[in-house]
Coordinates of C-alpha atoms in Angstrom, one line a residue:
M29 CA 0.0 0.0 0.0
K30 CA 2.8 2.4 0.8
K31 CA 4.4 1.8 -2.6
I32 CA 1.1 2.7 -4.3
A33 CA 0.7 5.9 -2.2
L34 CA 4.3 6.9 -3.0
F35 CA 3.7 6.3 -6.7
F36 CA 0.6 8.5 -6.7
V37 CA 2.4 11.3 -4.7
L38 CA 5.3 11.2 -7.1
A39 CA 3.0 11.2 -10.2
I40 CA 1.1 14.3 -8.8
V41 CA 4.4 16.1 -8.1
L42 CA 5.7 15.4 -11.6
V43 CA 2.5 16.4 -13.3
S44 CA 2.1 19.6 -11.2
C45 CA 5.6 20.9 -12.1
S46 CA 5.3 23.3 -15.0
S47 CA 8.1 24.5 -17.1
E48 CA 8.0 28.0 -18.4
E49 CA 8.4 28.4 -22.2
G50 CA 11.8 29.6 -23.2
N51 CA 13.5 28.6 -19.9
S52 CA 14.4 25.0 -20.8
P53 CA 18.2 24.3 -21.0
A54 CA 19.9 24.1 -24.4
Y55 CA 22.4 21.4 -25.1
F56 CA 25.5 22.0 -27.2
M57 CA 28.3 20.0 -28.7
S58 CA 31.6 21.9 -28.7
Y59 CA 34.8 21.2 -30.5
V60 CA 38.0 19.7 -29.2
D61 CA 40.8 22.3 -29.3
S62 CA 43.7 19.8 -29.1
V63 CA 44.6 16.4 -27.7
E64 CA 47.6 14.8 -26.0
M65 CA 47.9 11.2 -26.9
P66 CA 50.0 8.6 -25.0
G67 CA 53.0 7.2 -26.7
S68 CA 52.0 3.5 -26.4
Y69 CA 48.9 1.3 -25.7
K70 CA 48.4 -2.2 -24.5
V71 CA 45.4 -4.5 -24.5
D72 CA 43.5 -4.4 -21.2
S73 CA 45.6 -1.5 -20.0
V74 CA 44.2 2.0 -19.4
S75 CA 45.8 4.8 -21.2
V76 CA 44.7 8.4 -20.6
I77 CA 44.1 10.8 -23.5
Q78 CA 44.1 14.5 -22.5
I79 CA 41.4 16.5 -24.2
N80 CA 41.8 20.3 -24.4
Y81 CA 38.7 22.4 -25.0
K82 CA 37.2 25.8 -24.4
R83 CA 33.7 26.7 -23.3
P84 CA 31.6 28.6 -25.8
S85 CA 30.9 31.2 -23.1
D86 CA 30.8 31.6 -19.3
C87 CA 27.1 30.7 -19.4
H88 CA 27.8 27.1 -20.7
I89 CA 28.3 24.3 -18.2
Y90 CA 30.4 21.3 -19.0
D91 CA 28.2 18.2 -19.4
G92 CA 30.7 15.4 -20.2
I93 CA 32.3 13.9 -23.2
Y94 CA 30.4 12.6 -26.2
Y95 CA 31.9 9.2 -27.0
K96 CA 30.7 7.1 -29.9
Q97 CA 32.3 3.7 -30.6
D98 CA 31.9 2.1 -34.0
G99 CA 34.2 -0.9 -34.5
F100 CA 37.8 0.5 -34.2
T101 CA 36.6 4.1 -34.7
R102 CA 36.0 6.4 -31.8
T103 CA 34.3 9.8 -32.3
V104 CA 34.7 12.3 -29.5
A105 CA 33.3 15.8 -28.7
V106 CA 32.6 17.9 -25.6
Q107 CA 29.1 18.4 -24.4
F108 CA 27.7 21.5 -22.7
I109 CA 24.4 22.7 -21.2
R110 CA 23.3 26.3 -21.2
P111 CA 20.6 26.5 -18.5
D112 CA 19.0 29.8 -19.6
Q113 CA 19.2 32.3 -22.4
Q114 CA 21.1 35.1 -20.6
P115 CA 22.0 37.8 -23.0
D116 CA 25.0 38.9 -21.0
C117 CA 27.3 35.9 -21.5
Q118 CA 31.0 36.6 -21.8
P119 CA 33.5 34.7 -24.0
D120 CA 35.7 32.2 -22.1
D121 CA 39.1 31.8 -23.6
T122 CA 40.4 29.5 -20.8
V123 CA 41.7 26.1 -22.0
Y124 CA 40.3 23.3 -19.9
Q125 CA 41.5 19.7 -19.8
M126 CA 39.5 16.5 -19.4
P127 CA 41.1 13.1 -19.2
L128 CA 39.6 10.4 -21.4
P129 CA 40.6 6.9 -20.2
F130 CA 40.9 4.4 -23.1
K131 CA 41.2 0.6 -22.4
P132 CA 41.4 -1.4 -25.6
K133 CA 40.0 -4.9 -25.4
V134 CA 41.6 -6.3 -28.6
S135 CA 44.7 -5.6 -30.7
G136 CA 44.3 -3.5 -33.8
T137 CA 44.5 0.0 -35.3
Y138 CA 42.1 2.4 -33.7
L139 CA 41.0 5.7 -35.3
F140 CA 40.1 8.5 -32.9
K141 CA 38.1 11.3 -34.5
F142 CA 38.0 14.4 -32.2
W143 CA 35.3 16.8 -33.5
S144 CA 36.9 20.1 -34.3
G145 CA 33.9 22.0 -35.6
R146 CA 31.9 22.7 -38.8
H147 CA 33.6 24.3 -41.8
Q148 CA 31.7 25.1 -44.9
G149 CA 28.8 23.0 -43.7
H150 CA 30.8 19.9 -43.0
D151 CA 32.0 18.3 -39.8
T152 CA 35.8 18.3 -39.4
Y153 CA 37.9 16.2 -37.0
L154 CA 41.3 16.0 -35.5
E155 CA 42.2 12.4 -36.4
H156 CA 44.7 10.2 -34.5
E157 CA 45.4 6.6 -35.5
I158 CA 46.9 4.4 -32.7
V159 CA 48.2 0.9 -32.9
V160 CA 47.5 -1.5 -30.1
P161 CA 49.9 -4.5 -30.5

């Protein structure tokens, strides 16, 4: 009985919450400025790749790393949230670092594609091939 009552209370709270139009957070993908790749890699061993990036503005909040795995190809970008649409955001030229742990499970040649932005309507990438013996 307690579980049913809790469910109804939670449902009422969720339904009664209203979001004002225009105040929902906006999600952004941002480019990778540069990367620092380790010199060697081993199967089942963690190597740390340093990702260097800048925030689009001081209103943007870091929201993690976008990481897509497709076979031996890894696509990486930086994710941000902008909680509101403040007009007084300032540029942020600070370079931030984020470690990206990489633990290959099998030997092979891996291609890392770090999203570096859009140029003339096309996505561009900083590409690094690494060999895992």
